mmCIF file of C-alpha atoms in Angstrom:
data_model
loop_
_atom_site.group_PDB
_atom_site.id
_atom_site.type_symbol
_atom_site.label_atom_id
_atom_site.label_comp_id
_atom_site.label_asym_id
_atom_site.label_seq_id
_atom_site.Cartn_x
_atom_site.Cartn_y
_atom_site.Cartn_z
ATOM 1 C CA ASP T 12 10.820 8.072 32.301
ATOM 2 C CA GLY T 13 9.301 9.135 28.978
ATOM 3 C CA GLY T 14 7.876 6.420 26.831
ATOM 4 C CA ILE T 15 4.907 4.587 25.379
ATOM 5 C CA THR T 16 2.864 2.085 27.310
ATOM 6 C CA GLN T 17 0.532 -0.500 25.886
ATOM 7 C CA SER T 18 -1.687 -2.718 27.925
ATOM 8 C CA PRO T 19 -2.220 -5.524 28.312
ATOM 9 C CA LYS T 20 0.746 -7.412 26.846
ATOM 10 C CA TYR T 21 -1.414 -10.444 26.041
ATOM 11 C CA LEU T 22 -5.133 -10.344 25.283
ATOM 12 C CA PHE T 23 -7.506 -13.188 24.556
ATOM 13 C CA ARG T 24 -11.000 -12.763 23.147
ATOM 14 C CA LYS T 25 -13.759 -14.833 21.694
ATOM 15 C CA GLU T 26 -14.725 -14.351 18.081
ATOM 16 C CA GLY T 27 -17.494 -11.804 17.644
ATOM 17 C CA GLN T 28 -16.411 -9.574 20.517
ATOM 18 C CA ASN T 29 -15.002 -6.097 20.133
ATOM 19 C CA VAL T 30 -11.778 -5.441 22.030
ATOM 20 C CA THR T 31 -9.973 -2.192 22.805
ATOM 21 C CA LEU T 32 -6.191 -1.928 23.003
ATOM 22 C CA SER T 33 -4.704 0.840 25.085
ATOM 23 C CA CYS T 34 -1.829 3.128 24.086
ATOM 24 C CA GLU T 35 -0.518 5.991 26.211
ATOM 25 C CA GLN T 36 2.523 8.200 25.647
ATOM 26 C CA ASN T 37 4.198 10.849 27.799
ATOM 27 C CA LEU T 38 6.684 12.014 25.183
ATOM 28 C CA ASN T 39 4.535 15.050 24.312
ATOM 29 C CA HIS T 40 4.419 13.833 20.706
ATOM 30 C CA ASP T 41 1.704 15.160 18.432
ATOM 31 C CA ALA T 42 1.446 12.117 16.167
ATOM 32 C CA MET T 43 0.449 8.581 17.126
ATOM 33 C CA TYR T 44 0.130 5.407 15.091
ATOM 34 C CA TRP T 45 -1.172 1.851 15.201
ATOM 35 C CA TYR T 46 0.532 -0.979 13.347
ATOM 36 C CA ARG T 47 -0.252 -4.611 12.910
ATOM 37 C CA GLN T 48 2.453 -7.267 12.628
ATOM 38 C CA ASP T 49 1.810 -10.822 11.476
ATOM 39 C CA PRO T 50 4.392 -13.623 11.905
ATOM 40 C CA GLY T 51 7.364 -13.221 9.591
ATOM 41 C CA GLN T 52 6.096 -9.970 8.171
ATOM 42 C CA GLY T 53 6.830 -6.297 8.458
ATOM 43 C CA LEU T 54 4.551 -3.740 10.044
ATOM 44 C CA ARG T 55 1.413 -2.486 8.355
ATOM 45 C CA LEU T 56 -0.202 0.827 9.263
ATOM 46 C CA ILE T 57 -3.766 0.651 10.568
ATOM 47 C CA TYR T 58 -4.529 4.243 11.609
ATOM 48 C CA TYR T 59 -2.604 7.348 12.474
ATOM 49 C CA SER T 60 -3.386 10.641 14.146
ATOM 50 C CA GLN T 61 -1.504 13.856 13.556
ATOM 51 C CA ILE T 62 -3.281 15.891 16.220
ATOM 52 C CA VAL T 63 -5.990 15.542 18.828
ATOM 53 C CA ASN T 64 -9.500 14.901 17.461
ATOM 54 C CA ASP T 65 -8.168 13.972 14.046
ATOM 55 C CA PHE T 66 -7.088 10.649 12.553
ATOM 56 C CA GLN T 67 -6.594 9.032 9.153
ATOM 57 C CA LYS T 68 -6.879 5.514 7.819
ATOM 58 C CA GLY T 69 -3.723 3.660 7.048
ATOM 59 C CA ASP T 70 -3.264 0.752 4.689
ATOM 60 C CA ILE T 71 -5.420 -1.794 6.541
ATOM 61 C CA ALA T 72 -8.091 0.154 8.464
ATOM 62 C CA GLU T 73 -11.052 -2.121 7.720
ATOM 63 C CA GLY T 74 -12.438 -3.709 10.874
ATOM 64 C CA TYR T 75 -10.665 -1.255 13.201
ATOM 65 C CA SER T 76 -11.622 2.034 14.816
ATOM 66 C CA VAL T 77 -9.716 4.638 16.841
ATOM 67 C CA SER T 78 -10.255 7.819 18.812
ATOM 68 C CA ARG T 79 -7.925 10.636 19.812
ATOM 69 C CA GLU T 80 -9.574 12.661 22.535
ATOM 70 C CA LYS T 81 -6.354 13.394 24.396
ATOM 71 C CA LYS T 82 -2.844 14.027 23.145
ATOM 72 C CA GLU T 83 -1.478 11.240 25.321
ATOM 73 C CA SER T 84 -3.916 8.516 24.361
ATOM 74 C CA PHE T 85 -4.786 6.690 21.142
ATOM 75 C CA PRO T 86 -6.884 3.571 21.818
ATOM 76 C CA LEU T 87 -7.548 1.040 19.061
ATOM 77 C CA THR T 88 -10.752 -1.005 18.894
ATOM 78 C CA VAL T 89 -10.645 -4.265 17.001
ATOM 79 C CA THR T 90 -14.223 -4.878 15.947
ATOM 80 C CA SER T 91 -15.958 -8.127 15.130
ATOM 81 C CA ALA T 92 -15.830 -7.042 11.468
ATOM 82 C CA GLN T 93 -12.067 -7.629 11.378
ATOM 83 C CA LYS T 94 -11.771 -11.007 9.672
ATOM 84 C CA ASN T 95 -8.358 -11.978 10.977
ATOM 85 C CA PRO T 96 -7.752 -10.118 14.242
ATOM 86 C CA THR T 97 -5.120 -12.410 15.783
ATOM 87 C CA ALA T 98 -1.836 -10.484 15.496
ATOM 88 C CA PHE T 99 0.751 -8.418 17.327
ATOM 89 C CA TYR T 100 -0.291 -4.761 17.622
ATOM 90 C CA LEU T 101 2.226 -1.981 18.048
ATOM 91 C CA CYS T 102 1.557 1.627 18.931
ATOM 92 C CA ALA T 103 4.029 4.384 18.088
ATOM 93 C CA SER T 104 4.400 8.131 18.391
ATOM 94 C CA SER T 105 6.499 10.796 16.732
ATOM 95 C CA MET T 106 7.013 14.513 16.426
ATOM 96 C CA PRO T 107 7.677 15.105 12.703
ATOM 97 C CA SER T 108 9.619 18.360 12.527
ATOM 98 C CA GLY T 109 12.939 19.578 11.237
ATOM 99 C CA SER T 110 14.976 16.477 10.675
ATOM 100 C CA SER T 111 13.391 14.327 13.349
ATOM 101 C CA TYR T 112 10.914 11.888 11.887
ATOM 102 C CA GLU T 113 11.625 8.672 13.730
ATOM 103 C CA GLN T 114 8.766 6.898 15.411
ATOM 104 C CA TYR T 115 9.080 5.433 18.882
ATOM 105 C CA PHE T 116 7.269 2.228 19.694
ATOM 106 C CA GLY T 117 5.527 0.722 22.679
ATOM 107 C CA PRO T 118 6.056 -2.871 23.847
ATOM 108 C CA GLY T 119 3.080 -4.190 21.863
ATOM 109 C CA THR T 120 -0.075 -6.181 22.611
ATOM 110 C CA ARG T 121 -0.428 -9.732 21.365
ATOM 111 C CA LEU T 122 -4.102 -10.354 20.600
ATOM 112 C CA THR T 123 -5.467 -13.852 20.174
ATOM 113 C CA VAL T 124 -9.043 -14.354 19.044
ATOM 114 C CA THR T 125 -10.534 -17.829 19.117
ATOM 115 C CA ALA K 5 4.535 5.309 -3.534
ATOM 116 C CA GLN K 6 7.545 4.013 -1.703
ATOM 117 C CA LYS K 7 8.913 0.552 -1.126
ATOM 118 C CA VAL K 8 11.589 -0.994 1.052
ATOM 119 C CA THR K 9 13.114 -4.366 0.189
ATOM 120 C CA GLN K 10 15.109 -6.546 2.546
ATOM 121 C CA ALA K 11 16.034 -9.510 0.421
ATOM 122 C CA GLN K 12 17.594 -11.528 3.230
ATOM 123 C CA THR K 13 14.931 -13.300 5.252
ATOM 124 C CA GLU K 14 17.258 -14.963 7.758
ATOM 125 C CA ILE K 15 20.956 -14.809 8.559
ATOM 126 C CA SER K 16 22.725 -17.131 10.975
ATOM 127 C CA VAL K 17 26.262 -16.461 12.175
ATOM 128 C CA VAL K 18 28.606 -17.619 14.880
ATOM 129 C CA GLU K 19 29.503 -15.143 17.603
ATOM 130 C CA LYS K 20 32.240 -12.663 16.630
ATOM 131 C CA GLU K 21 31.476 -12.912 12.932
ATOM 132 C CA ASP K 22 30.470 -9.773 11.080
ATOM 133 C CA VAL K 23 27.018 -9.628 9.521
ATOM 134 C CA THR K 24 25.692 -7.217 6.891
ATOM 135 C CA LEU K 25 21.997 -6.610 6.346
ATOM 136 C CA ASP K 26 20.913 -5.295 2.967
ATOM 137 C CA CYS K 27 18.226 -2.684 2.402
ATOM 138 C CA VAL K 28 17.123 -1.313 -0.956
ATOM 139 C CA TYR K 29 14.478 1.390 -1.204
ATOM 140 C CA GLU K 30 12.319 3.115 -3.798
ATOM 141 C CA THR K 31 10.775 6.551 -3.561
ATOM 142 C CA ARG K 32 9.940 9.415 -5.894
ATOM 143 C CA ASP K 33 10.728 12.003 -3.246
ATOM 144 C CA THR K 34 14.096 13.702 -3.408
ATOM 145 C CA THR K 35 13.967 14.306 0.336
ATOM 146 C CA TYR K 36 13.361 11.279 2.502
ATOM 147 C CA TYR K 37 14.505 9.643 5.720
ATOM 148 C CA LEU K 38 15.766 6.122 6.243
ATOM 149 C CA PHE K 39 15.720 4.171 9.481
ATOM 150 C CA TRP K 40 16.832 0.921 11.013
ATOM 151 C CA TYR K 41 14.926 -0.662 13.875
ATOM 152 C CA LYS K 42 15.742 -3.702 15.984
ATOM 153 C CA GLN K 43 13.013 -6.025 17.269
ATOM 154 C CA PRO K 44 14.313 -8.393 19.964
ATOM 155 C CA PRO K 45 12.268 -11.424 21.044
ATOM 156 C CA SER K 46 10.377 -9.239 23.532
ATOM 157 C CA GLY K 47 8.672 -7.587 20.560
ATOM 158 C CA GLU K 48 9.283 -3.893 21.097
ATOM 159 C CA LEU K 49 10.854 -2.043 18.155
ATOM 160 C CA VAL K 50 13.989 -0.172 19.119
ATOM 161 C CA PHE K 51 15.075 2.784 17.002
ATOM 162 C CA LEU K 52 18.725 2.455 15.906
ATOM 163 C CA ILE K 53 19.443 5.185 13.374
ATOM 164 C CA ARG K 54 17.964 7.832 11.097
ATOM 165 C CA ARG K 55 19.658 8.962 7.888
ATOM 166 C CA ASN K 56 18.530 11.967 5.813
ATOM 167 C CA SER K 57 18.622 11.685 2.034
ATOM 168 C CA PHE K 58 20.879 14.717 1.721
ATOM 169 C CA ASP K 59 23.508 13.310 4.060
ATOM 170 C CA GLU K 60 25.416 10.400 2.548
ATOM 171 C CA GLN K 61 28.030 10.166 5.263
ATOM 172 C CA ASN K 62 28.423 6.707 6.655
ATOM 173 C CA GLU K 63 27.995 6.311 10.372
ATOM 174 C CA ILE K 64 29.506 4.125 13.033
ATOM 175 C CA SER K 65 28.138 3.589 16.509
ATOM 176 C CA GLY K 66 30.093 1.070 18.514
ATOM 177 C CA ARG K 67 29.817 -2.274 16.716
ATOM 178 C CA TYR K 68 27.120 -0.941 14.363
ATOM 179 C CA SER K 69 27.817 0.817 11.090
ATOM 180 C CA TRP K 70 25.643 1.992 8.238
ATOM 181 C CA ASN K 71 26.472 2.487 4.575
ATOM 182 C CA PHE K 72 24.136 4.819 2.667
ATOM 183 C CA GLN K 73 24.514 4.979 -1.119
ATOM 184 C CA LYS K 74 21.974 7.069 -3.033
ATOM 185 C CA SER K 75 23.386 5.908 -6.364
ATOM 186 C CA THR K 76 22.212 2.368 -5.655
ATOM 187 C CA SER K 77 19.299 3.308 -3.351
ATOM 188 C CA SER K 78 20.774 1.212 -0.590
ATOM 189 C CA PHE K 79 21.130 1.644 3.141
ATOM 190 C CA ASN K 80 23.024 -1.358 4.464
ATOM 191 C CA PHE K 81 23.692 -2.165 8.104
ATOM 192 C CA THR K 82 26.723 -4.032 9.451
ATOM 193 C CA ILE K 83 27.168 -5.539 12.887
ATOM 194 C CA THR K 84 30.835 -6.108 13.629
ATOM 195 C CA ALA K 85 31.953 -8.891 15.971
ATOM 196 C CA SER K 86 28.386 -10.065 16.531
ATOM 197 C CA GLN K 87 27.177 -11.128 19.959
ATOM 198 C CA VAL K 88 24.304 -13.352 21.053
ATOM 199 C CA VAL K 89 22.417 -10.237 22.229
ATOM 200 C CA ASP K 90 22.328 -9.066 18.614
ATOM 201 C CA SER K 91 19.874 -11.856 17.797
ATOM 202 C CA ALA K 92 16.720 -10.077 16.668
ATOM 203 C CA VAL K 93 14.670 -9.071 13.669
ATOM 204 C CA TYR K 94 16.007 -5.953 11.988
ATOM 205 C CA PHE K 95 13.775 -3.677 9.939
ATOM 206 C CA CYS K 96 14.741 -1.040 7.435
ATOM 207 C CA ALA K 97 12.160 1.716 6.931
ATOM 208 C CA LEU K 98 11.597 4.900 4.929
ATOM 209 C CA ILE K 99 9.573 8.105 5.304
ATOM 210 C CA PRO K 100 9.193 10.422 2.297
ATOM 211 C CA ARG K 101 9.191 14.149 3.006
ATOM 212 C CA SER K 102 5.922 14.482 1.075
ATOM 213 C CA ASN K 103 4.157 12.381 3.718
ATOM 214 C CA ASP K 104 6.175 12.404 6.889
ATOM 215 C CA TYR K 105 3.657 10.257 8.733
ATOM 216 C CA LYS K 106 3.852 7.302 6.359
ATOM 217 C CA LEU K 107 6.625 5.020 7.570
ATOM 218 C CA SER K 108 7.104 2.106 5.143
ATOM 219 C CA PHE K 109 8.836 -0.987 6.476
ATOM 220 C CA GLY K 110 10.739 -3.751 4.809
ATOM 221 C CA ALA K 111 9.780 -7.322 5.684
ATOM 222 C CA GLY K 112 12.656 -7.626 8.131
ATOM 223 C CA THR K 113 15.760 -9.812 8.421
ATOM 224 C CA THR K 114 16.009 -12.296 11.278
ATOM 225 C CA VAL K 115 19.555 -12.460 12.639
ATOM 226 C CA THR K 116 20.543 -15.409 14.794
ATOM 227 C CA VAL K 117 23.924 -15.279 16.501
ATOM 228 C CA ARG K 118 25.065 -18.635 17.852
ATOM 229 C CA ALA K 119 27.494 -18.903 20.753
#
């Protein structure tokens, strides 16, 4: 089945540690995205990548880093510089073309930093 | 810049009641795309519908229907005869044609359907 996988579903880290969240898609989509969701709020864009080996900052990129070495994979690293890392992180992918611009989302990773 | 406003934070209904979720948007683009997503308690966002700015036809899919009105910049969503499984957070979102990677979300409306 085609889709987006994120692992793990729950992640716990100590303050000061970097942590990497995994995102893999087999939809053959060119574009991939990372969003952050805080309780009772909408989604905010962290980073996005239109093609392999290229990515752009979103609205809240500070304290995060990404890489896009393969079309299928777009890992997100939450660094110790991120002041408030506890949140729900969602990965998405899309193939903007013609009239098809919807993004498809993975199941999310809930990160707790203490 | 674009903006999506969902003024209703929470809606609670009894099963079989209809519920309408409001969405108002702002964009300078003349070509844009509007979306509704559902986020059940599991957390994953589920795509429900896309509407292009040049197509103002309303759409019905089972118990779901959408009313798109460019004149009022609104894209409202109605669930008819609600069921407990409809309980979720619903997000309205917009992508402008000038930046088709920048999906802007509203804050979401939490719908609770009571049995």
